[in-house]
Coordinates of C-alpha atoms and ligand atoms in Angstrom, one line a residue:
M1410 CA 90.2 46.1 139.1
K1411 CA 90.8 46.0 135.4
I1412 CA 87.4 44.3 134.7
G1413 CA 85.8 46.9 136.9
R1414 CA 87.2 49.8 135.0
A1415 CA 86.3 48.2 131.7
V1416 CA 82.7 47.8 132.9
V1417 CA 82.5 51.4 134.1
L1418 CA 84.0 52.6 130.9
R1419 CA 81.5 50.6 128.9
I1420 CA 78.5 51.9 130.9
Y1421 CA 79.9 55.4 130.5
L1422 CA 80.3 54.9 126.7
L1423 CA 76.7 53.6 126.6
L1424 CA 75.5 56.6 128.4
V1425 CA 77.4 58.9 126.1
M1426 CA 75.9 57.1 123.1
V1427 CA 72.4 57.3 124.5
C1428 CA 72.8 61.0 125.3
H1429 CA 74.4 61.7 122.0
S1430 CA 71.7 59.9 120.1
S1431 CA 68.9 61.5 122.0
G1432 CA 70.6 64.9 121.4
A1433 CA 70.9 64.3 117.7
F1434 CA 67.4 63.1 117.2
A1435 CA 65.5 65.1 119.8
D1436 CA 64.8 67.7 117.2
D1437 CA 62.2 67.0 114.6
K1438 CA 62.4 67.4 110.9
L1439 CA 60.4 70.6 110.5
S1440 CA 57.7 71.3 108.0
G1441 CA 56.0 74.5 106.9
T1442 CA 54.8 76.5 104.0
V1443 CA 57.2 76.4 101.1
I1444 CA 58.6 79.8 100.2
G1445 CA 61.2 80.8 97.7
T1446 CA 62.1 82.3 94.3
K1447 CA 58.9 82.2 92.2
E1448 CA 60.3 81.9 88.7
S1449 CA 61.7 78.5 87.9
V1450 CA 63.2 77.3 84.6
N1451 CA 61.7 74.6 82.4
Y1452 CA 64.9 73.0 81.1
S1453 CA 63.1 71.4 78.2
T1454 CA 62.2 74.8 76.8
N1455 CA 64.7 77.0 78.7
M1456 CA 61.8 79.2 79.4
K1457 CA 60.5 80.8 82.6
S1458 CA 58.0 78.7 84.5
T1459 CA 55.9 78.7 87.6
T1460 CA 54.8 75.1 87.4
V1461 CA 57.9 73.1 86.5
N1462 CA 60.9 72.6 88.8
T1463 CA 59.4 75.0 91.4
C1464 CA 60.8 75.5 94.9
A1465 CA 58.1 73.1 96.2
N1466 CA 60.2 70.3 94.6
A1467 CA 62.9 70.9 97.3
F1468 CA 60.5 69.8 100.0
D1469 CA 58.6 66.9 98.4
G1470 CA 60.8 64.2 99.9
K1471 CA 61.7 62.9 96.4
L1472 CA 65.4 63.0 95.4
E1473 CA 64.6 62.9 91.6
T1474 CA 62.6 66.2 91.7
F1475 CA 64.5 69.5 92.0
F1476 CA 64.1 73.2 92.2
A1477 CA 65.9 75.2 89.5
S1478 CA 65.4 79.0 89.3
Y1479 CA 65.2 81.0 86.1
E1480 CA 67.7 83.5 87.4
R1481 CA 71.2 82.3 87.9
N1482 CA 72.1 84.1 91.1
Y1483 CA 70.6 85.0 94.5
T1484 CA 67.8 82.4 94.2
W1485 CA 66.5 80.4 97.0
A1486 CA 64.0 77.9 98.5
G1487 CA 62.8 77.7 102.1
L1488 CA 60.1 77.3 104.7
D1489 CA 57.8 79.5 106.7
L1490 CA 57.6 77.5 109.9
G1491 CA 54.7 79.5 111.3
S1492 CA 56.5 80.3 114.5
P1493 CA 60.2 80.5 115.6
F1494 CA 62.3 77.4 115.8
V1495 CA 65.9 77.0 116.9
I1496 CA 67.5 75.2 114.0
T1497 CA 70.0 72.5 115.0
R1498 CA 70.6 70.6 111.7
V1499 CA 70.2 71.1 108.0
G1500 CA 70.1 68.7 105.1
W1501 CA 70.6 69.0 101.4
S1502 CA 70.8 66.9 98.3
P1503 CA 71.9 68.2 94.9
R1504 CA 70.1 67.8 91.6
N1505 CA 70.9 64.5 90.0
D1506 CA 72.8 65.6 86.9
S1507 CA 76.5 65.9 85.9
Q1508 CA 77.1 69.3 87.5
G1509 CA 74.9 68.7 90.5
E1510 CA 77.6 67.8 93.1
G1511 CA 79.5 71.0 92.5
R1512 CA 76.5 73.3 92.4
V1513 CA 75.9 73.1 96.2
V1514 CA 79.5 74.2 97.1
L1515 CA 79.2 77.6 98.9
G1516 CA 75.4 77.2 99.2
V1517 CA 74.2 79.1 102.3
F1518 CA 71.4 78.4 104.8
E1519 CA 69.9 81.4 106.6
G1520 CA 67.2 82.0 109.2
A1521 CA 65.1 85.1 109.6
N1522 CA 62.0 86.4 111.5
S1523 CA 61.0 88.9 108.8
P1524 CA 59.5 87.3 105.6
D1525 CA 61.8 89.5 103.4
F1526 CA 64.9 88.0 105.2
M1527 CA 66.4 91.5 105.8
D1528 CA 67.1 90.4 109.4
A1529 CA 68.5 87.0 108.3
L1530 CA 71.5 85.4 110.1
P1531 CA 73.6 82.7 108.5
L1532 CA 73.1 79.1 109.7
Y1533 CA 75.6 77.2 107.6
I1534 CA 77.7 77.3 104.5
I1535 CA 78.3 74.1 102.4
T1536 CA 82.1 73.8 101.8
E1537 CA 82.2 70.4 100.1
K1538 CA 80.6 68.8 97.0
G1539 CA 77.2 67.3 97.5
K1540 CA 76.3 63.6 97.1
I1541 CA 73.8 62.7 94.5
G1542 CA 71.0 60.4 95.6
T1543 CA 71.5 61.0 99.3
V1544 CA 70.8 63.8 101.7
S1545 CA 73.9 65.3 103.4
H1546 CA 73.5 66.8 106.9
A1547 CA 75.3 69.3 109.0
D1548 CA 74.8 70.5 112.6
V1549 CA 73.9 74.1 113.0
H1550 CA 75.3 76.2 115.8
C1551 CA 73.1 79.2 116.0
S1552 CA 71.1 79.8 119.2
R1553 CA 68.5 82.2 117.8
G1554 CA 65.1 80.9 116.8
F1555 CA 63.7 81.7 113.3
R1556 CA 60.3 81.5 111.7
Y1557 CA 61.7 81.7 108.2
V1558 CA 64.5 79.5 106.9
R1559 CA 66.0 79.1 103.5
Y1560 CA 68.8 77.8 101.3
I1561 CA 70.4 80.3 98.8
G1562 CA 72.2 78.7 95.9
P1563 CA 75.8 79.7 95.2
S1564 CA 76.7 82.0 92.3
N1565 CA 75.6 80.9 88.8
A1566 CA 73.9 77.7 90.1
R1567 CA 70.2 78.4 89.5
C1568 CA 69.9 76.9 93.0
N1569 CA 69.4 73.5 91.5
I1570 CA 68.6 71.6 94.6
A1571 CA 66.8 68.3 94.9
E1572 CA 65.9 68.3 98.5
L1573 CA 66.3 70.5 101.6
E1574 CA 65.7 69.6 105.3
F1575 CA 65.6 71.6 108.5
Y1576 CA 65.6 70.2 112.0
G1577 CA 65.0 72.0 115.2
H1578 CA 62.9 72.7 118.3
A1579 CA 60.3 75.4 118.9
G1580 CA 61.4 78.6 120.6
E1581 CA 62.7 82.1 120.1
G1582 CA 66.1 81.0 121.4
D1583 CA 68.7 83.7 122.2
D1584 CA 71.8 85.4 120.8
T1585 CA 74.4 83.7 123.0
H1586 CA 76.0 81.8 120.1
L1587 CA 75.6 82.8 116.5
Y1588 CA 77.2 81.3 113.4
Q1589 CA 80.3 82.7 111.7
L1590 CA 81.3 81.1 108.4
T1591 CA 85.0 80.8 109.6
N1592 CA 87.1 82.1 112.5
L1593 CA 86.9 85.5 110.9
P1594 CA 83.9 87.9 111.5
T1595 CA 81.1 87.4 109.1
V1596 CA 79.7 90.6 107.4
S1597 CA 76.2 89.8 106.0
I1598 CA 74.5 92.4 103.9
H1599 CA 70.8 92.2 102.9
T1600 CA 69.6 94.8 100.4
E1601 CA 66.0 96.0 100.0
D1602 CA 64.2 94.2 97.3
G1603 CA 67.4 92.2 96.6
V1604 CA 68.9 95.0 94.6
I1605 CA 72.6 94.3 94.0
P1606 CA 74.9 97.4 94.3
Y1607 CA 75.9 98.4 90.7
D1608 CA 77.8 101.6 90.9
K1609 CA 79.4 104.2 93.2
E1610 CA 76.5 106.7 93.1
H1611 CA 73.5 104.7 94.1
E1612 CA 73.3 103.7 97.7
I1613 CA 71.1 100.6 98.2
E1614 CA 69.1 100.5 101.4
S1615 CA 70.3 97.5 103.5
Q1616 CA 70.4 95.8 106.8
L1617 CA 74.1 95.4 107.7
T1618 CA 74.9 92.5 110.0
I1619 CA 78.3 91.6 111.5
I1620 CA 78.8 88.5 113.7
S1621 CA 82.1 88.5 115.5
D1622 CA 84.0 87.5 118.6
D1623 CA 83.5 83.8 117.9
G1624 CA 79.7 84.2 117.4
T1625 CA 79.1 86.0 120.6
R1626 CA 78.8 89.6 119.3
L1627 CA 76.1 90.7 116.9
L1628 CA 75.8 94.1 115.2
S1629 CA 72.7 94.3 113.0
E1630 CA 71.7 97.8 111.9
P1631 CA 70.1 99.6 109.0
G1632 CA 72.2 101.3 106.5
S1633 CA 73.2 101.2 102.8
V1634 CA 75.7 99.7 100.5
R1635 CA 77.3 100.8 97.2
E1636 CA 80.4 99.9 95.1
R1637 CA 83.6 101.8 95.8
G1638 CA 87.2 102.0 94.5
N1639 CA 88.7 102.7 91.1
A1640 CA 90.7 99.9 89.3
S1641 CA 89.5 97.4 91.9
R1642 CA 85.9 97.9 90.8
N1643 CA 86.7 96.2 87.4
F1644 CA 87.1 92.8 89.1
P1645 CA 84.2 90.4 89.4
K1646 CA 84.7 90.4 93.2
K1647 CA 83.5 93.9 93.9
P1648 CA 84.7 96.3 96.6
Y1649 CA 81.9 97.9 98.7
R1650 CA 81.3 100.9 100.9
I1651 CA 78.8 100.3 103.7
K1652 CA 77.2 103.1 105.6
F1653 CA 75.2 102.7 108.8
K1654 CA 72.3 105.1 109.5
E1655 CA 73.8 105.7 113.0
K1656 CA 77.5 105.5 113.9
Q1657 CA 78.6 102.0 114.9
R1658 CA 81.7 100.4 116.2
V1659 CA 82.5 97.3 114.0
V1660 CA 84.3 94.3 115.4
D1661 CA 87.3 95.7 117.3
A1662 CA 87.6 99.1 115.6
P1663 CA 88.8 101.8 118.0
G1664 CA 85.8 104.1 117.4
K1665 CA 82.3 104.5 116.0
A1666 CA 81.6 105.7 112.5
K1667 CA 78.9 105.4 109.8
K1668 CA 81.1 104.7 106.8
W1669 CA 83.3 101.6 106.4
T1670 CA 84.9 100.0 103.4
L1671 CA 85.1 96.4 102.3
I1672 CA 88.3 96.0 100.3
N1673 CA 88.1 93.1 97.9
N1674 CA 91.8 92.1 97.6
Y1675 CA 91.1 90.4 94.3
G1676 CA 94.6 90.8 92.8
D1677 CA 96.2 90.1 96.2
K1678 CA 96.1 86.4 96.5
T1679 CA 97.6 86.5 100.0
L1680 CA 94.6 88.6 101.1
M1681 CA 96.9 90.3 103.6
R1682 CA 98.9 92.9 101.8
N1683 CA 96.9 95.9 103.0
L1684 CA 96.9 94.7 106.6
L1685 CA 100.6 94.1 106.5
A1686 CA 101.2 97.6 105.2
F1687 CA 99.0 98.9 108.1
E1688 CA 101.3 97.0 110.4
L1689 CA 104.3 98.8 108.9
S1690 CA 102.5 102.1 109.2
R1691 CA 102.1 101.4 112.9
R1692 CA 105.7 100.4 113.3
L1693 CA 106.8 103.6 111.6
E1694 CA 104.5 105.4 113.9
M1695 CA 102.3 107.2 111.4
P1696 CA 100.0 109.4 113.6
Y1697 CA 97.0 107.5 112.2
T1698 CA 96.9 104.1 110.6
P1699 CA 93.5 103.0 109.2
Y1700 CA 91.7 100.3 111.0
G1701 CA 91.3 97.1 109.1
T1702 CA 90.4 93.5 109.8
A1703 CA 89.8 90.4 107.6
V1704 CA 86.2 89.3 107.3
D1705 CA 84.0 87.0 105.2
V1706 CA 81.3 88.7 103.2
L1707 CA 77.8 87.5 102.3
L1708 CA 75.5 89.5 100.1
N1709 CA 71.9 88.5 100.1
G1710 CA 73.0 85.1 101.2
E1711 CA 75.6 84.6 98.5
Y1712 CA 79.2 84.1 99.6
K1713 CA 81.4 86.9 98.1
G1714 CA 84.8 86.0 99.6
C1715 CA 87.4 87.1 102.1
Y1716 CA 87.5 91.0 102.4
Q1717 CA 89.1 93.6 104.6
L1718 CA 86.7 95.6 106.6
C1719 CA 88.4 99.0 106.9
D1720 CA 88.0 102.6 107.8
Q1721 CA 86.7 105.0 105.2
I1722 CA 89.4 107.6 104.8
Q1723 CA 87.6 110.7 106.0
V1724 CA 87.8 113.6 108.4
Q1725 CA 86.6 112.2 111.7
K1726 CA 87.7 111.4 115.3
N1727 CA 89.7 108.2 115.2
R1728 CA 90.4 108.8 111.5
V1729 CA 91.9 111.9 109.9
N1730 CA 91.3 114.0 113.1
I1731 CA 91.2 117.6 111.9
T1732 CA 88.6 120.3 112.0
E1733 CA 85.6 119.6 109.8
M1734 CA 84.7 122.6 107.7
T1735 CA 81.3 124.0 107.0
P1736 CA 80.1 126.3 104.1
E1737 CA 80.3 129.1 106.7
D1738 CA 84.1 128.9 106.8
K1739 CA 84.7 131.5 104.2
E1740 CA 87.5 133.7 105.4
G1741 CA 90.3 134.4 107.9
D1742 CA 91.5 131.5 110.1
A1743 CA 88.3 129.5 109.4
L1744 CA 89.3 129.2 105.8
T1745 CA 92.6 127.6 106.6
G1746 CA 91.4 124.1 107.4
G1747 CA 90.8 121.4 107.8
Y1748 CA 91.3 120.0 104.3
L1749 CA 91.7 116.3 103.4
I1750 CA 93.2 116.0 99.9
E1751 CA 94.5 113.2 97.7
V1752 CA 97.2 113.5 95.1
D1753 CA 95.3 111.1 92.9
A1754 CA 95.9 109.9 89.3
Y1755 CA 92.1 109.3 89.1
A1756 CA 91.3 112.9 90.1
W1757 CA 89.7 113.6 86.8
E1758 CA 87.0 111.1 87.6
E1759 CA 86.0 113.2 90.7
K1760 CA 83.8 116.2 90.9
S1761 CA 86.0 118.2 93.2
Y1762 CA 89.6 118.3 92.0
F1763 CA 92.3 120.5 90.5
Y1764 CA 95.7 120.3 88.8
S1765 CA 98.6 121.9 90.6
N1766 CA 101.0 124.3 88.9
K1767 CA 103.5 121.4 88.5
G1768 CA 100.8 119.2 87.0
N1769 CA 99.9 117.0 90.0
P1770 CA 96.2 115.9 90.0
V1771 CA 94.6 116.6 93.4
T1772 CA 91.2 115.5 94.6
I1773 CA 89.6 117.4 97.5
K1774 CA 88.1 114.8 99.8
S1775 CA 87.0 117.1 102.6
P1776 CA 85.1 119.4 102.6
D1777 CA 83.1 117.0 100.4
E1778 CA 82.1 117.8 96.9
D1779 CA 78.5 118.5 97.8
S1780 CA 79.2 121.1 100.5
I1781 CA 82.5 122.7 99.4
I1782 CA 82.3 126.4 98.5
Y1783 CA 84.4 128.3 95.9
Q1784 CA 86.6 130.1 98.5
Q1785 CA 87.6 126.8 100.0
T1786 CA 88.5 125.2 96.7
D1787 CA 90.5 128.3 95.8
Y1788 CA 92.3 128.4 99.1
I1789 CA 93.5 124.8 99.1
R1790 CA 94.5 125.0 95.5
R1791 CA 96.7 128.1 96.1
Y1792 CA 98.0 126.6 99.3
F1793 CA 99.0 123.4 97.6
N1794 CA 100.8 125.3 94.8
R1795 CA 102.7 127.3 97.5
M1796 CA 103.6 124.1 99.3
E1797 CA 104.8 122.5 96.0
S1798 CA 107.2 125.3 95.3
N1799 CA 108.4 125.7 98.9
W1800 CA 108.1 122.4 100.6
V1801 CA 110.8 123.2 103.2
N1802 CA 108.4 125.6 104.8
Y1803 CA 105.0 124.1 104.1
L1804 CA 105.5 120.3 104.1
D1805 CA 105.5 118.4 107.4
Q1806 CA 108.7 116.3 106.9
N1807 CA 108.0 114.0 109.8
T1808 CA 104.8 112.4 108.3
F1809 CA 106.0 112.7 104.7
L1810 CA 109.2 110.7 105.5
R1811 CA 107.3 108.0 107.6
H1812 CA 104.8 107.6 104.7
F1813 CA 107.7 107.4 102.3
L1814 CA 109.3 104.7 104.3
V1815 CA 106.1 102.6 104.4
G1816 CA 105.8 102.9 100.6
E1817 CA 109.4 101.8 100.0
L1818 CA 109.5 99.1 102.7
S1819 CA 106.4 97.6 101.2
G1820 CA 107.7 98.0 97.6
N1821 CA 104.5 99.8 96.6
T1822 CA 104.5 100.8 92.9
D1823 CA 101.4 102.9 93.6
T1824 CA 102.7 105.1 96.5
Y1825 CA 102.7 108.3 94.6
W1826 CA 99.8 107.3 92.3
S1827 CA 97.6 108.1 95.3
V1828 CA 98.7 110.0 98.4
F1829 CA 96.4 111.3 101.1
M1830 CA 97.5 114.6 102.7
Y1831 CA 95.7 117.0 105.1
K1832 CA 95.9 120.5 106.4
E1833 CA 94.6 121.5 109.8
R1834 CA 93.1 124.9 110.5
G1835 CA 95.6 127.4 111.8
D1836 CA 98.5 125.2 110.9
D1837 CA 100.8 126.1 108.0
K1838 CA 102.0 122.6 107.3
L1839 CA 100.7 120.0 105.0
Y1840 CA 100.7 116.5 106.5
T1841 CA 101.0 113.2 104.7
G1842 CA 98.9 110.2 105.4
P1843 CA 97.3 107.9 106.1
V1844 CA 98.9 105.1 104.1
W1845 CA 96.4 103.4 101.7
D1846 CA 96.1 100.9 98.9
F1847 CA 98.8 98.2 98.8
D1848 CA 97.3 95.7 96.3
L1849 CA 100.4 96.0 94.1
A1850 CA 102.9 96.2 96.9
F1851 CA 105.0 93.3 98.4
E1852 CA 106.1 91.9 95.0
N1853 CA 102.7 91.9 93.3
D1854 CA 103.4 94.1 90.2
D1855 CA 104.9 92.8 87.0
R1856 CA 106.1 96.3 86.2
T1857 CA 108.4 96.5 89.2
Y1858 CA 109.1 92.8 90.0
P1859 CA 111.5 91.8 91.5
V1860 CA 111.6 94.9 93.6
N1861 CA 114.7 94.0 95.7
S1862 CA 116.8 93.5 92.6
K1863 CA 116.7 97.2 91.9
S1864 CA 119.5 99.4 93.3
D1865 CA 117.3 102.4 93.8
Y1866 CA 113.9 103.3 95.5
I1867 CA 110.8 101.8 93.8
Y1868 CA 109.3 105.3 93.2
R1869 CA 112.4 106.0 91.0
S1870 CA 112.1 102.8 89.0
G1871 CA 110.8 102.8 85.5
G1872 CA 107.7 100.7 86.4
S1873 CA 106.5 102.9 89.2
C1874 CA 103.4 105.1 89.0
A1875 CA 105.0 108.1 90.7
G1876 CA 104.5 110.3 87.6
N1877 CA 104.8 114.0 88.3
M1878 CA 105.3 113.4 92.0
S1879 CA 108.6 111.8 91.3
S1880 CA 110.6 115.0 91.0
F1881 CA 108.9 116.4 94.1
V1882 CA 109.9 113.4 96.1
D1883 CA 113.5 113.6 94.7
N1884 CA 113.8 117.1 96.1
I1885 CA 113.2 115.7 99.6
V1886 CA 114.6 112.2 99.9
I1887 CA 117.5 112.5 97.4
R1888 CA 118.6 116.2 97.3
N1889 CA 118.0 117.4 100.9
A1890 CA 120.6 116.3 103.4
A1891 CA 118.6 117.3 106.4
A1892 CA 115.6 115.3 105.2
R1893 CA 117.8 112.3 104.5
K1894 CA 119.3 112.5 108.0
K1895 CA 115.9 112.8 109.6
M1896 CA 114.8 109.7 107.6
V1897 CA 117.6 107.6 108.9
E1898 CA 116.7 108.7 112.4
I1899 CA 113.1 107.6 111.9
W1900 CA 114.3 104.3 110.5
D1901 CA 116.6 103.7 113.4
E1902 CA 113.9 104.4 115.9
A1903 CA 111.6 101.9 114.2
R1904 CA 114.3 99.2 113.9
Q1905 CA 115.2 99.6 117.5
A1906 CA 111.5 99.4 118.5
G1907 CA 111.2 96.0 116.8
L1908 CA 110.9 96.4 113.1
T1909 CA 112.9 93.3 112.5
E1910 CA 112.9 90.3 110.1
E1911 CA 111.8 88.0 113.0
N1912 CA 108.9 90.2 114.0
M1913 CA 107.6 90.7 110.5
V1914 CA 107.9 87.0 109.7
A1915 CA 106.0 86.2 112.9
W1916 CA 103.3 88.7 111.9
I1917 CA 103.0 87.1 108.5
D1918 CA 102.9 83.6 109.9
D1919 CA 100.2 84.6 112.4
M1920 CA 98.1 86.2 109.6
E1921 CA 98.5 83.2 107.4
K1922 CA 97.0 81.0 110.2
E1923 CA 94.3 83.6 110.8
L1924 CA 93.2 83.6 107.2
E1925 CA 93.6 79.8 106.5
Q1926 CA 89.9 78.9 106.7
S1927 CA 88.7 82.0 104.9
Q1928 CA 91.3 81.8 102.1
K1929 CA 90.0 78.3 101.3
L1930 CA 86.4 79.6 100.8
N1931 CA 87.7 82.7 99.0
F1932 CA 89.5 80.6 96.3
M1933 CA 86.5 78.2 96.0
R1934 CA 84.5 81.3 95.1
W1935 CA 87.2 82.9 92.9
N1936 CA 89.1 80.2 91.1
I1937 CA 92.1 82.4 90.2
M1938 CA 95.0 80.8 92.1
N1939 CA 96.5 79.7 88.7
T1940 CA 95.5 82.8 86.7
I1941 CA 97.4 86.1 86.4
V1942 CA 95.0 88.8 87.6
H1943 CA 95.6 92.6 87.9
Q1944 CA 99.4 93.1 87.7
N1945 CA 100.4 89.7 89.2
P1946 CA 104.1 89.2 88.1
R1947 CA 103.7 85.4 88.2
I1948 CA 101.7 82.5 89.4
W1949 CA 102.9 80.9 92.7
G1950 CA 100.3 78.1 92.6
S1951 CA 99.0 78.0 96.1
Y1952 CA 98.0 80.2 99.0
Q1953 CA 101.0 79.1 101.0
A1954 CA 103.4 79.9 98.1
E1955 CA 101.8 83.3 97.7
V1956 CA 102.4 84.1 101.3
A1957 CA 105.9 82.7 101.2
N1958 CA 106.7 85.2 98.4
V1959 CA 105.6 88.1 100.6
R1960 CA 107.5 86.6 103.6
R1961 CA 110.7 86.3 101.6
F1962 CA 110.3 89.8 100.2
M1963 CA 109.7 91.3 103.6
K1964 CA 112.8 89.7 105.1
E1965 CA 115.0 90.8 102.2
R1966 CA 113.4 94.3 102.0
I1967 CA 114.4 95.2 105.6
A1968 CA 118.0 94.4 104.8
W1969 CA 117.7 96.2 101.4
M1970 CA 116.4 99.4 103.2
D1971 CA 119.2 99.2 105.7
K1972 CA 121.7 99.2 102.8
R1973 CA 119.9 101.9 100.8
L1974 CA 119.8 104.1 103.9
N1975 CA 123.5 103.3 104.6
Y1976 CA 122.4 102.1 108.0
T1977 CA 123.7 99.3 110.2
Y1978 CA 121.4 97.7 112.6
H1979 CA 122.8 97.0 116.1
P1980 CA 120.2 95.2 118.1
N1981 CA 120.4 96.6 121.5
G1982 CA 116.7 96.7 122.2
I1983 CA 116.6 93.6 124.3
S1984 CA 114.6 94.2 127.4
V1985 CA 113.3 92.0 130.2
A1986 CA 110.7 94.3 131.6
I1987 CA 107.2 94.3 130.2
A1988 CA 105.9 97.8 130.1
D1989 CA 102.2 97.4 130.4
N1990 CA 100.8 94.7 132.7
E1991 CA 97.2 95.8 132.0
Q1992 CA 97.4 94.4 128.4
P1993 CA 97.5 90.7 127.7
S1994 CA 100.9 89.5 126.4
M1995 CA 101.4 86.8 123.7
F1996 CA 104.8 85.1 123.5
F1997 CA 106.3 83.7 120.3
S1998 CA 109.6 82.0 119.4
L1999 CA 111.9 83.9 117.0
S2000 CA 110.5 81.8 114.2
G2001 CA 106.9 82.9 115.2
Q2002 CA 105.8 79.7 117.0
P2003 CA 103.2 80.9 119.6
Y2004 CA 103.9 80.1 123.2
G2005 CA 100.7 81.3 124.9
S2006 CA 100.3 84.2 127.2
Y2007 CA 102.0 83.1 130.4
M2008 CA 105.6 84.2 130.9
N2009 CA 106.0 81.9 133.9
S2010 CA 105.6 78.8 131.8
L2011 CA 108.4 79.7 129.4
K2012 CA 111.7 77.8 129.4
P2013 CA 114.9 80.0 129.3
G2014 CA 115.5 81.4 125.9
V2015 CA 114.9 84.4 123.6
Y2016 CA 111.2 85.2 122.8
I2017 CA 109.1 87.8 121.2
V2018 CA 106.4 89.3 123.3
R2019 CA 103.5 91.2 121.9
Q2020 CA 101.3 93.5 123.9
G2021 CA 98.6 95.3 121.9
Q2022 CA 100.5 96.9 119.1
T2023 CA 103.9 96.8 120.8
T2024 CA 106.4 94.0 120.1
K2025 CA 109.6 93.3 122.0
K2026 CA 112.3 90.8 122.2
I2027 CA 112.9 89.4 125.6
I2028 CA 115.3 87.0 127.3
I2029 CA 114.1 84.5 129.9
R2030 CA 117.0 83.5 132.1
Ligands
CA152 CA1 62.6 66.9 95.6

């Protein structure tokens, strides 16, 4: 019996080995016409060359010869295979010199069917140092066939590659399984003629590609890209605005749109602060919370880091959903909306802005600066001044207070540096929202750190950026009893609905896991973990320690807010019934440990159940 099983096992193993070997070696090493960046560098003269160290050297089978480009970035070497091949394996060997091993880290392989690589998809990203004098290999998991394949060197590497290899089999393949750099969706941008976005005005024609849903969903559409943002544009990791020619639904966004933002999160070393604030916005039931999801970004084959793919804040269905004005809306009811404005310390940098009577800078976001007419600018300026001096009648307290609570709960120094507000046609009130920009929140600003040690609201602290808005906010949340009462009601409602330490810690723990692979790549690309950037109050030294700082702050902040609002939390929201059986449920322990999606398999105890955006505590008896 024993012998029999051993023999069977041995035969089985042999079969596995045979199958595995034949699988691994069934695909040939491919050859083709060498293509790539034309200008190489002659290191002995440091001059441009087309004869020394050319891209042909990456395919000559010799480990001592190498390709080094004259330009330092976005340079590449590859093959025109003549017809499509499904690539199953790639190989690489670094140039044999002192920096060679490190120069391949974050090098990217791509495949395309257009010789300009505009339609390229990623095949593989190198995440470890290379080995000099040998060819390293990796399996490729991309089912589409490509005629053109290439390797793009990482930033500032001049490519510097001794040898490249591609293996595969002939065929056009299919799109059943494509490659994502990590568990996060991959956003890959290819610009026309390789132009790198360089300011906020020039939109660079591009092919915008997003691979999501574990490599099973592909969106690849023409559009454009440009830089975006204010302070965040000064960092080497640039924020971008992408715009599709036609409206698209990206990843799991609720609706279609042309414009989306790529938030760079350079100063936020947890890479999650904006997403966490959006979670608070949903929990405080802001009528609209911007969509956002973490992604990896490639630009012309170069890895740029972990970003957040987010809504552009604009007037549109699924975004700020108010009437869109036209230049014909000159008078009467038509002139009363909708307007999207931003109380914005950077207003003076915009074309369409005004200063209010009380000195607040206001940018008019919609109607946009190219189509707005004088009557509209005049109307919204007068209206804002009226609101400013008579907020009781003209400010919607409900959205203002919810927005205020998100700003305070997140400890955001910037809350009143920039506030989005909107006015709908035929509605006298000015509404506040959506929440936006939390880079400096959650204990990330040396001017207000440590936030919980202060006895008063952050907007009233010396380090806050509230400026002129401070006295406006005082009139509401400090001096008006009715508004204060309303604020506690909103807080109680959110607390009872699950805004608890346990749930927020569980959310942060989940997001930390979600970002684990991508944060590693991000900090390989941007070696700043031990450097103070932006307004960082201190160095925590690791990704885990950065996240722990936010986790600790969040827990303490909920208690701090209870105290400041003179509110006592009585948990009575324990429920056993699950409201919506249509949506999948996820169960977690109180400490955030996931327990899958089947209630029947749970032992008796207290759990947190999440359905869509709703979170509840349940008892299994
Ligand atoms: Ca070579």
